[in-house]
XYZ file of C-alpha atoms in Angstrom:
166
model
C 129.390 65.233 93.489
C 127.841 61.774 93.371
C 125.021 60.883 91.017
C 122.746 60.143 93.990
C 123.236 63.652 95.418
C 122.634 65.219 91.995
C 119.443 63.188 91.579
C 118.212 64.288 95.032
C 118.848 67.949 94.217
C 117.118 67.571 90.834
C 114.087 66.096 92.618
C 114.018 69.040 95.036
C 114.250 71.501 92.116
C 111.320 69.719 90.430
C 109.274 69.855 93.645
C 109.931 73.573 94.198
C 109.232 74.298 90.521
C 105.845 72.564 90.874
C 105.124 74.639 93.993
C 105.896 77.838 92.045
C 103.636 76.738 89.178
C 100.746 75.623 91.415
C 100.842 78.620 93.773
C 98.148 81.282 93.550
C 100.781 83.502 95.129
C 104.193 83.205 96.717
C 106.035 85.802 98.782
C 109.833 85.716 99.008
C 111.337 87.158 102.192
C 114.666 87.728 103.910
C 114.241 86.459 107.448
C 117.762 87.331 108.675
C 117.619 88.836 112.157
C 114.363 87.230 113.291
C 114.417 85.411 116.602
C 113.350 81.775 116.835
C 110.183 82.887 118.634
C 109.326 85.346 115.841
C 109.875 82.735 113.118
C 107.718 80.265 115.050
C 104.881 82.791 115.419
C 105.104 83.759 111.733
C 104.996 80.117 110.634
C 101.963 79.493 112.877
C 100.075 82.475 111.440
C 100.879 81.320 107.912
C 99.951 77.700 108.672
C 96.593 78.833 110.123
C 95.874 80.513 106.766
C 96.883 77.373 104.771
C 100.131 78.993 103.637
C 103.316 76.919 103.553
C 106.614 78.615 104.399
C 109.882 76.953 103.413
C 113.527 77.934 103.732
C 115.244 76.790 100.542
C 118.768 77.253 99.178
C 119.063 80.105 96.683
C 120.650 77.903 94.019
C 117.686 75.520 94.149
C 115.219 78.419 94.096
C 116.943 79.948 91.062
C 116.842 76.682 89.121
C 113.228 76.020 90.118
C 112.130 79.535 89.102
C 113.898 79.141 85.770
C 112.252 75.759 85.222
C 108.829 77.230 86.090
C 109.366 80.014 83.521
C 109.629 82.835 86.056
C 112.302 85.002 84.427
C 113.564 87.902 86.505
C 112.954 86.200 89.833
C 116.559 85.010 90.197
C 117.746 88.460 91.315
C 115.878 88.226 94.640
C 117.551 84.988 95.676
C 120.388 86.458 97.727
C 121.019 86.047 101.428
C 118.799 83.943 103.693
C 115.602 83.295 101.759
C 112.238 81.858 102.752
C 109.228 81.448 100.484
C 105.576 81.449 101.576
C 103.405 79.495 99.100
C 99.609 79.745 98.968
C 97.590 77.581 96.597
C 94.194 78.980 97.635
C 94.204 82.592 98.799
C 96.216 85.054 96.708
C 96.178 87.748 99.394
C 96.925 85.671 102.543
C 100.739 85.333 102.414
C 101.287 88.973 101.456
C 98.880 90.247 104.126
C 100.276 88.090 106.937
C 103.921 88.827 106.118
C 103.264 92.556 105.666
C 101.479 92.736 109.031
C 104.197 90.692 110.739
C 106.959 92.883 109.270
C 105.452 95.886 111.115
C 106.334 94.296 114.465
C 109.491 92.512 113.266
C 111.610 95.041 111.398
C 114.119 92.352 110.388
C 111.565 90.637 108.110
C 111.989 92.042 104.604
C 109.888 91.262 101.535
C 112.102 90.701 98.484
C 109.465 89.978 95.840
C 107.063 87.264 94.853
C 104.715 85.635 92.403
C 101.072 86.535 91.839
C 99.084 84.060 89.725
C 102.096 82.863 87.765
C 103.699 86.263 87.164
C 106.756 87.746 88.861
C 105.748 90.566 91.237
C 107.817 93.411 92.654
C 107.968 94.466 96.296
C 105.507 97.284 95.540
C 103.000 94.865 93.984
C 103.252 92.509 96.959
C 102.665 95.331 99.466
C 99.730 96.611 97.365
C 98.294 93.088 97.400
C 98.688 93.013 101.197
C 96.457 96.073 101.518
C 93.532 94.341 99.764
C 90.846 92.746 101.904
C 90.984 88.961 102.167
C 88.541 86.657 100.364
C 85.883 86.914 103.080
C 86.140 90.701 103.122
C 85.756 90.883 99.342
C 82.733 88.557 99.459
C 81.035 90.671 102.139
C 81.673 93.803 100.057
C 80.131 92.088 97.026
C 77.143 90.974 99.072
C 76.478 94.490 100.350
C 76.658 95.848 96.781
C 74.184 93.198 95.616
C 71.806 93.903 98.522
C 71.730 97.675 98.033
C 69.177 97.825 95.166
C 66.795 95.429 96.949
C 67.123 97.425 100.170
C 66.405 100.692 98.346
C 63.257 99.224 96.739
C 62.092 97.993 100.142
C 62.603 101.463 101.659
C 60.641 103.051 98.797
C 57.730 100.598 99.190
C 57.708 101.192 102.953
C 57.690 104.970 102.466
C 54.770 104.740 100.030
C 52.877 102.472 102.442
C 53.459 104.871 105.358
C 52.356 107.830 103.229
C 49.147 106.008 102.258
C 48.415 105.270 105.952
C 48.802 108.945 106.843
C 46.383 109.992 104.073
C 43.781 107.421 105.086
C-alpha cells in the first residue's frame, strides 16, 4: 500500500477517533437489509435531531475506538456497520434508532457509547426509553411548580373560608 493511502487512512482514523471522543452518545447499528428509502428516512430523522450517521469500514472503526480508549467496542464491528454520533443530546440517537427499528426489523442495534463509556445493547435501549431533553425539562418544571401551586391553593382555600364566615 502506498504511503499516501496509509496517510489518508490514518487521517480518517484520527477523525473518527475525535468523533468518538467528542460524542455525548453514539449508537452502532447493523443496517443490512434496509431499503434505500428506509435509510434515507432514517438519515433525515437523525439529521433533524442534529445527529450525524456515517457508514465506516470496520477496520477503521476498530482502530479509532482503540485510539479513543474505548476497549471492548471492537467486538461489535462486524458486518455492515453505521454509527450515529450526537454531540448535544445523549438520548436522541438511541431514541430515533429504537423507534425506527420497530418499523424496520432489519435495523439492529449492536452497541454504543454513552458519555465516553462503552454501552451494551440493553443500555442503549434503556436510554431510548428516557424522555428527551425537552421532556426532562418539562418534568423538572412541573416538580418545581408543585410547592408554589400547593401554597396558592391553600391561600385560596383560606380566603374562600373567610368569605363564607363573613
